Short mmCIF file of C-alpha atoms in Angstrom, two decimals:
data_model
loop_
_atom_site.label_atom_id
_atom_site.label_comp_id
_atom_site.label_asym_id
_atom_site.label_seq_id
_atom_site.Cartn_x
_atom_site.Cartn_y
_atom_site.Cartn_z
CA UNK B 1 -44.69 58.44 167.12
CA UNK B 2 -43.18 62.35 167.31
CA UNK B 3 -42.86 61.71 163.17
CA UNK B 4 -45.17 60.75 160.85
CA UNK B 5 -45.84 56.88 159.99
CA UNK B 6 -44.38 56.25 156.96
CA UNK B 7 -46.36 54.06 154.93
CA UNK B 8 -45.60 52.05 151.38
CA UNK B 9 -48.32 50.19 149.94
CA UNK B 10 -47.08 47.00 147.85
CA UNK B 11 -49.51 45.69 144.65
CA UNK B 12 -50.84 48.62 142.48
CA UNK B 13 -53.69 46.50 140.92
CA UNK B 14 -57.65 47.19 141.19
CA UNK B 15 -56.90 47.16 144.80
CA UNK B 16 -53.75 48.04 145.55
CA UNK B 17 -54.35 51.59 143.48
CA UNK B 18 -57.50 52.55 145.94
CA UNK B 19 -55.13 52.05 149.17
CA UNK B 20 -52.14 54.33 147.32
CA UNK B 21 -55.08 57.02 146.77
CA UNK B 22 -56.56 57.00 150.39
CA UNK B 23 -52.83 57.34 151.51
CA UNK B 24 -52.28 59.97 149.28
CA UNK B 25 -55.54 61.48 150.62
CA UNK B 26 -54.21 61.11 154.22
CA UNK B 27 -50.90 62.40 152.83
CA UNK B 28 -52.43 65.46 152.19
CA UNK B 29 -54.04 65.91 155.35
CA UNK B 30 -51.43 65.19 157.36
CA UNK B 31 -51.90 61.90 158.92
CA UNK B 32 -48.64 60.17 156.94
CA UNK B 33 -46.49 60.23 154.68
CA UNK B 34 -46.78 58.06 151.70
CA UNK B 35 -43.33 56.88 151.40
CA UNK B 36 -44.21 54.98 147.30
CA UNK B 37 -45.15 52.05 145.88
CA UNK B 38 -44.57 48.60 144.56
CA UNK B 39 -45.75 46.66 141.99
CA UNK B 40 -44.44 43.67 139.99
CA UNK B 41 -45.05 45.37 136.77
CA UNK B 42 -43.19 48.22 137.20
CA UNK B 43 -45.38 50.03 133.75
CA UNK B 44 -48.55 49.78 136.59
CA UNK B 45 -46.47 51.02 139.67
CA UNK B 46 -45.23 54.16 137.60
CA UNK B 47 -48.67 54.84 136.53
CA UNK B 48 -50.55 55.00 139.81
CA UNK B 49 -47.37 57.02 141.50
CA UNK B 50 -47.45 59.45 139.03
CA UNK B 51 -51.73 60.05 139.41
CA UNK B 52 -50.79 60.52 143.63
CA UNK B 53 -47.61 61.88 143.40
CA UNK B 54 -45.58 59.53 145.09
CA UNK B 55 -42.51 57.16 144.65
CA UNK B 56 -42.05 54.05 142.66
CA UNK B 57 -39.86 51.68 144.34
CA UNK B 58 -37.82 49.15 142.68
CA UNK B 59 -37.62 46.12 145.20
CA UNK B 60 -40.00 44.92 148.16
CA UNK B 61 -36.75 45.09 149.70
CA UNK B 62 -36.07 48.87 149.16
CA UNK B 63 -39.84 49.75 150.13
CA UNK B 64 -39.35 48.30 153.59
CA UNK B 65 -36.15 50.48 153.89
CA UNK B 66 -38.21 53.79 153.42
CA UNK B 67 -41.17 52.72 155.25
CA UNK B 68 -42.70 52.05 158.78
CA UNK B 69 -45.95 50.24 158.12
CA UNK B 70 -46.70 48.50 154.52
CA UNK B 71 -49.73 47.46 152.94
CA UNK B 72 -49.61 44.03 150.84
CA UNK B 73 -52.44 44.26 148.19
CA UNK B 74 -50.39 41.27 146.27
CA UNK B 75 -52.12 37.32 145.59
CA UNK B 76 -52.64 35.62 148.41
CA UNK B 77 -49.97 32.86 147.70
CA UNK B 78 -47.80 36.01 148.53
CA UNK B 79 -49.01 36.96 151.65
CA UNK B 80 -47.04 34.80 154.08
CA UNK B 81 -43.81 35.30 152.54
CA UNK B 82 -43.70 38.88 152.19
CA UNK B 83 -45.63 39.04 155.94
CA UNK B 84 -42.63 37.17 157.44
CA UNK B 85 -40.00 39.01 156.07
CA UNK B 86 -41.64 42.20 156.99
CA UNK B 87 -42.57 41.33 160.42
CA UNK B 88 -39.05 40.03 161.47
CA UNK B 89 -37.71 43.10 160.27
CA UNK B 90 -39.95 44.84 162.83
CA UNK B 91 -42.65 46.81 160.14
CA UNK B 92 -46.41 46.58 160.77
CA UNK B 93 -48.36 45.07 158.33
CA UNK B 94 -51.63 45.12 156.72
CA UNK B 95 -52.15 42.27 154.61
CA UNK B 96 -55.18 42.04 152.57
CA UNK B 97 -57.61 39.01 152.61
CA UNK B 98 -57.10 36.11 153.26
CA UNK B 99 -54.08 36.49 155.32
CA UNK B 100 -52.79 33.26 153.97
CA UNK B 101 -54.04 29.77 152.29
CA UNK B 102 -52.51 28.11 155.14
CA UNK B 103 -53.60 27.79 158.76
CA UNK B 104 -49.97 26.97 160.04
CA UNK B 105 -48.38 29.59 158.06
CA UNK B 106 -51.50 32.19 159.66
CA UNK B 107 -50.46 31.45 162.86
CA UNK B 108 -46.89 31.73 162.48
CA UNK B 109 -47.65 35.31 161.19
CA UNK B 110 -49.72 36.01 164.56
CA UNK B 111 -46.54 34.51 166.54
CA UNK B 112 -43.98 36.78 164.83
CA UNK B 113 -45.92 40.44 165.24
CA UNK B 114 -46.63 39.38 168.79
CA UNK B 115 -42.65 38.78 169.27
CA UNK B 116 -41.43 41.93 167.55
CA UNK B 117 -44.49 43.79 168.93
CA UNK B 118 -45.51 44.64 165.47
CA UNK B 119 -49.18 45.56 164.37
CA UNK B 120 -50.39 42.90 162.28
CA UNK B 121 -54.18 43.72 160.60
CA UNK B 122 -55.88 41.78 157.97
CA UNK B 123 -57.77 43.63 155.38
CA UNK B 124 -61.51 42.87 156.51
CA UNK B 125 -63.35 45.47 155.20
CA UNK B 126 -66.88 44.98 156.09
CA UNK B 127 -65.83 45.70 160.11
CA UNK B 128 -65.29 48.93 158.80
CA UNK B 129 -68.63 49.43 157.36
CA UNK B 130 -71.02 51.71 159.28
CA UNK B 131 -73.25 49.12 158.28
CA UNK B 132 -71.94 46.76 160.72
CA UNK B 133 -71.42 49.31 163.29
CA UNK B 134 -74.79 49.96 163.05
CA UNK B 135 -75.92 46.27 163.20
CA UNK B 136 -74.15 45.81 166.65
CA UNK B 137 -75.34 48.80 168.39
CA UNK B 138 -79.12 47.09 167.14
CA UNK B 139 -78.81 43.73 167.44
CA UNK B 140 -78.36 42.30 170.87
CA UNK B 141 -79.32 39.15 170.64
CA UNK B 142 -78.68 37.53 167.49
CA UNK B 143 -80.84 34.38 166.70
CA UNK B 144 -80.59 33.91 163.00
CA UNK B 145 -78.47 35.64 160.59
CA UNK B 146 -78.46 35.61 156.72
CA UNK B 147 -76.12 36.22 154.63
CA UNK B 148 -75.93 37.36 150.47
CA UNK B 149 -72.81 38.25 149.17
CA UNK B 150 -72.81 38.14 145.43
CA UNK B 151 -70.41 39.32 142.31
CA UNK B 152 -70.48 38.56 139.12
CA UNK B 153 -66.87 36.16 138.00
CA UNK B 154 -64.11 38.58 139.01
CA UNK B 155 -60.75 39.19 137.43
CA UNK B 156 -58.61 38.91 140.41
CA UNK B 157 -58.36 36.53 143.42
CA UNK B 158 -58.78 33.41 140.72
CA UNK B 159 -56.34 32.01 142.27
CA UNK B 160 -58.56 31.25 145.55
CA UNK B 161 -62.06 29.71 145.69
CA UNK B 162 -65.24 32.28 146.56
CA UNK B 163 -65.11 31.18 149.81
CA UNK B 164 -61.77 32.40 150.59
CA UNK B 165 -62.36 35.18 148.23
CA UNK B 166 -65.77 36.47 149.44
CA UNK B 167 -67.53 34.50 152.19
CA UNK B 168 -64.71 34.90 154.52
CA UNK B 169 -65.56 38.30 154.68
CA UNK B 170 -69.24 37.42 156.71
CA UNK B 171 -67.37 34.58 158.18
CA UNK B 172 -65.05 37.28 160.13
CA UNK B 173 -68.12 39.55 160.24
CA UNK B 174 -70.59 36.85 161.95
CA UNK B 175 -67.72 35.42 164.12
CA UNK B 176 -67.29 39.23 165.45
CA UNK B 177 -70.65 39.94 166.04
CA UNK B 178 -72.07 36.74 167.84
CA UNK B 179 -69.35 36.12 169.81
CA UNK B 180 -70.01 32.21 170.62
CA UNK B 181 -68.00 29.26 169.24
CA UNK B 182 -69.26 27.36 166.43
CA UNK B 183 -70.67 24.18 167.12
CA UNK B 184 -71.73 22.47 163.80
CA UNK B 185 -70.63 23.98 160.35
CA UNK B 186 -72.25 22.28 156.92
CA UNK B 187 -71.51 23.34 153.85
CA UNK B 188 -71.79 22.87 150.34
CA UNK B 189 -70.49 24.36 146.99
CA UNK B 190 -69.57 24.04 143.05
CA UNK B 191 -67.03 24.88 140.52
CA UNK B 192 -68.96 26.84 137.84
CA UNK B 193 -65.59 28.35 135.82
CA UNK B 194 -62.87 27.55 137.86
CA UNK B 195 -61.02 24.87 139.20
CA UNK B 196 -61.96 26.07 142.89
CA UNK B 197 -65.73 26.87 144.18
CA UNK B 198 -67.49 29.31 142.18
CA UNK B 199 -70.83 29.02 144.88
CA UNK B 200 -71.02 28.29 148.12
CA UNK B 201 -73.48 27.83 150.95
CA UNK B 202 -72.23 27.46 154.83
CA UNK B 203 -75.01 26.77 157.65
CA UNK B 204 -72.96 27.54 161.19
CA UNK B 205 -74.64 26.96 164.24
CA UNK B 206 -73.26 28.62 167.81
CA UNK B 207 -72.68 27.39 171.05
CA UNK B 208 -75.39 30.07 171.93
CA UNK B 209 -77.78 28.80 169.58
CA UNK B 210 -77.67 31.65 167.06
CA UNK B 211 -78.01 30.06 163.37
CA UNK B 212 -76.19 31.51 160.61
CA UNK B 213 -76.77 31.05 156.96
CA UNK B 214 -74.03 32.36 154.38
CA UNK B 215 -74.16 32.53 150.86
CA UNK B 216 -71.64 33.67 148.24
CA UNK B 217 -70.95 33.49 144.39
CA UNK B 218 -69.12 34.89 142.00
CA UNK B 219 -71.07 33.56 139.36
CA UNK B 220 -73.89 36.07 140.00
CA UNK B 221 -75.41 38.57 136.75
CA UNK B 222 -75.96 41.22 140.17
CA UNK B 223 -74.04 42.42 143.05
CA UNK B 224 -75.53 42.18 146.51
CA UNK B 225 -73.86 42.15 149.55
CA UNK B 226 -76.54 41.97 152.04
CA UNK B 227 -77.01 40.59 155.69
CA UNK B 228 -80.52 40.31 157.74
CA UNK B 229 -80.40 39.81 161.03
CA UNK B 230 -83.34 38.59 163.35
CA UNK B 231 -82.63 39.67 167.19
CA UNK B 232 -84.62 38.19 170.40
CA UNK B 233 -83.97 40.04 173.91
CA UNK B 234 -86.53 42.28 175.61
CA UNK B 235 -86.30 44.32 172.62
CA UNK B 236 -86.63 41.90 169.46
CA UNK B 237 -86.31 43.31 166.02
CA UNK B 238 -85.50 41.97 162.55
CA UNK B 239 -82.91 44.32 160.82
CA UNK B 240 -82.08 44.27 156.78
CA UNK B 241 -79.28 45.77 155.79
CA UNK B 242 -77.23 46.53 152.32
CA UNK B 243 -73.49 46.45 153.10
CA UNK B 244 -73.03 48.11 149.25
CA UNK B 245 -75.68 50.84 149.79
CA UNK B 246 -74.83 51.37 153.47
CA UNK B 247 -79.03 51.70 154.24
CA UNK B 248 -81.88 49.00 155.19
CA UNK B 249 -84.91 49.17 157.70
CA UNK B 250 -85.30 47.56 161.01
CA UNK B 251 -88.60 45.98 161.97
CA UNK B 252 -89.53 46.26 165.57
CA UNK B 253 -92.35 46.46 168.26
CA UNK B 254 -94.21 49.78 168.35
CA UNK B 255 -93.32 52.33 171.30
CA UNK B 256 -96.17 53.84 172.95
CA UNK B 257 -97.68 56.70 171.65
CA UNK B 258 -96.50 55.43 167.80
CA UNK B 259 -99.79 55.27 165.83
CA UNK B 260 -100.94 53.25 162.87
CA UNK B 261 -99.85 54.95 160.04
CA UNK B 262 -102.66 55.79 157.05
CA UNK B 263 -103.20 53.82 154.42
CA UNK B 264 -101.84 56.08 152.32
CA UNK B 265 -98.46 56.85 153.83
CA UNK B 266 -98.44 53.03 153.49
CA UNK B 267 -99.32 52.94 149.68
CA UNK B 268 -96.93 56.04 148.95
CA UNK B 269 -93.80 54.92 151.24
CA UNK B 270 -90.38 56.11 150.42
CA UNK B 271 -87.35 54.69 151.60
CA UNK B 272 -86.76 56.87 153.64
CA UNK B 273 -90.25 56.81 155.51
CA UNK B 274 -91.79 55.47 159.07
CA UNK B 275 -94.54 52.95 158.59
CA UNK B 276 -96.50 51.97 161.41
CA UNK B 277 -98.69 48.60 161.24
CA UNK B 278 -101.01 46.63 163.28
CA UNK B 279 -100.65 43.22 163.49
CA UNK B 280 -102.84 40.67 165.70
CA UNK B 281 -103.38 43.83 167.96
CA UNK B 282 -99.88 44.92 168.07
CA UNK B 283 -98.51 47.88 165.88
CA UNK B 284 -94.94 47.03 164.44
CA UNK B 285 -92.83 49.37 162.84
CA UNK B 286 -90.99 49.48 159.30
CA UNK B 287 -88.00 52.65 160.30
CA UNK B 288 -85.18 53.57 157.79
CA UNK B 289 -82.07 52.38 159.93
CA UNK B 290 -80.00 55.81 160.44
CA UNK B 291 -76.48 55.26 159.62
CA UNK B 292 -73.67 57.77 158.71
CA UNK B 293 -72.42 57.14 155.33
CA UNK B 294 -68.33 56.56 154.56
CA UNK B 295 -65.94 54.71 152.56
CA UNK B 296 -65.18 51.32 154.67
CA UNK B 297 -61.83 51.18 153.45
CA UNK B 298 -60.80 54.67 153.87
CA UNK B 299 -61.93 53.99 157.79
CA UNK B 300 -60.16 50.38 157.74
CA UNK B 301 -56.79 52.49 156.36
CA UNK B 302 -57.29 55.01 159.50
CA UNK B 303 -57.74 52.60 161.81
CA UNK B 304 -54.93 50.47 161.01
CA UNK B 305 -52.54 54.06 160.87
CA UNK B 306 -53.65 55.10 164.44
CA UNK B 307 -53.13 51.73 165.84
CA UNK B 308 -49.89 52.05 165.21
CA UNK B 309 -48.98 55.06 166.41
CA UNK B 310 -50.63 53.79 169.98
CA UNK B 311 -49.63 50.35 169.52
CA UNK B 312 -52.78 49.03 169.75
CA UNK B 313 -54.61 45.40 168.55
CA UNK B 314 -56.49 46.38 165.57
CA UNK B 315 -60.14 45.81 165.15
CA UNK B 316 -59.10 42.73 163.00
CA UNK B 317 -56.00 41.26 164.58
CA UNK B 318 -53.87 38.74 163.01
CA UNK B 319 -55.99 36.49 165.40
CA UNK B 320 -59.04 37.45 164.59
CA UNK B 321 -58.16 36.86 161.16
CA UNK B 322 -57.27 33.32 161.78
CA UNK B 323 -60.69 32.47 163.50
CA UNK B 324 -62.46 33.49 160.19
CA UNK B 325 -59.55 31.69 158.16
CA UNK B 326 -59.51 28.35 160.07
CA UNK B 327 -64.15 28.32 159.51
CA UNK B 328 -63.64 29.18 156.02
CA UNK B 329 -60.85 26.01 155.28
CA UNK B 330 -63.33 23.59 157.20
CA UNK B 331 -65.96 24.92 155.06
CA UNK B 332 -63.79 24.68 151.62
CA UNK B 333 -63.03 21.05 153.23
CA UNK B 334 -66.15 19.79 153.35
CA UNK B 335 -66.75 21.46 149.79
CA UNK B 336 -64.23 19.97 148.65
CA UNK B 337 -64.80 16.06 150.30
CA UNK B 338 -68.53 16.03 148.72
CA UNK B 339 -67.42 17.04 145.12
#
């Protein structure tokens, strides 16, 4: 594109407010131009236009008008209604997660962009982490994968279980990275305060025998969103990783010429600090994992702007998306058919 992408971002809540600010950032820099926002309560709209600068716009209808590209950061039920109309009208989209509550109406969505050759990217986050970039650069071979993602009960997304709200996220994350079918899911889950699951547990197992084990609640006192990763290959490793901290350690075999470390480098170890041990006659190393810090959803915005100026398939396509969105229903199904 010889102009810039004009972008509108609709839903100003907890959300929607930190995608108007990275616009606003990119604004500034030169990438786009932040054409304004929309929000349902027009009191909320006004007051996160007026901290970037931008314009409040009065309809969905009259944000499409000024824009290129929009962002829906609205409740799910939303999302296929607003994608539709958006898409047929030939914008690109970037609907937050999860893309819909229905698997027909997600792959209607797909079928549209791909007719109007629109960009259609679901708000996945954690493929944005370094984190994660890290973890696939390490992790060859994946043979067991575990997953924490914790929160305590959230305001927002009430209106979905935690597995659509939170698990979905390592759902599209382990899907990505192991790249085999799923075989076997079993799940299980509970309603703690709502209506929906408030826990959940999902066991998946891979055509290529990788086993993953995810677990999610929004019923937690702590945060944690964690994955651990055990890798076989000529070079196995087990790799631990905080998705929220964006640091961990990997565990691997000793190279030669790495010696035992003293007893008290072990005693005194920082995080940030090499330990070499011997084990049954082998010396196995503790290393801080070396990843480069930044905000996952100020890369995920980027992304999703550059991809359509080239006209690319984002990192997390509409059909990408769907993959992760079709696991997580049969997972919420069998929830749901044991309780």
């Amino acid at each position: 594109m010889s102009q810039k992408l004009k972008v509108a971002v609709l839903g100003a809540g907890s959300l929607g407010k930190e995608h108007v600010r990275i616009y606003a950032e990119l604004a500034r820099a030169g990438e786009v131009e932040l054409a304004g926002v929309y929000d349902i309560s027009s009191e909320t709209a006004a007051r996160v236009a007026s901290r970037h600068g931008t314009r409040v716009f009065a309809s969905i209808a009259e944000a499409a008008a000024a824009s290129d590209a929009l962002n829906l950061v609205t409740p799910t039920t939303t999302h296929f209604d607003l994608a539709k109309t958006l898409l047929q009208q030939g914008k690109h989209v970037l609907v937050e997660k999860p893309m819909t509550d229905n698997a027909a109406q997600a792959a209607e969505l797909v079928q549209i962009a791909a007719q109007k050759n629109c960009v259609l990217q679901v708000g996945h986050v954690e493929r944005f982490n370094p984190v994660f970039k890290y973890l696939q650069m390490v992790a060859t071979d994946p043979r067991f994968i575990e997953v924490h993602r914790l929160s305590p009960y959230p305001a927002r997304s009430t209106d979905i279980g935690v597995v659509l709200d939170l698990m979905i996220h390592d759902l599209d994350v382990v899907l990505a990275f192991v790249r085999s079918p799923v075989k076997s899911v079993d799940a299980v889950g509970i309603p703690v305060l709502s209506k929906t699951e408030d826990i959940a547990n999902a066991r998946l197992r891979f055509a290529n025998g990788c086993v993953a084990n995810l677990t999610a609640s929004r019923v937690s006192p702590q945060h944690m969103r964690k994955i651990r990763v055990f890798s076989g290959g000529p070079s196995p490793s087990h790799v631990s990783l905080d998705y929220r901290a964006q640091e961990g350690f990997i565990y691997r075999v000793a190279r030669d010429g790495e010696q035992e470390s003293s007893l008290l480098k072990k005693l005194f170890a920082a995080k940030d600090s090499t330990i070499v041990s011997e084990f049954g006659g082998k010396r196995v190393v503790r290393e801080p994992v070396p990843i480069e810090k930044g905000e996952p959803l100020k890369l995920e915005l980027q992304s999703f702007v550059d991809c359509v100026r080239a006209r690319q398939t984002p990192v997390v396509s509409g059909e990408s998306a769907k993959q992760a969105l079709d696991l997580a229903f049969e997972i919420t199904r069998q929830i749901q058919q044991i309780s």
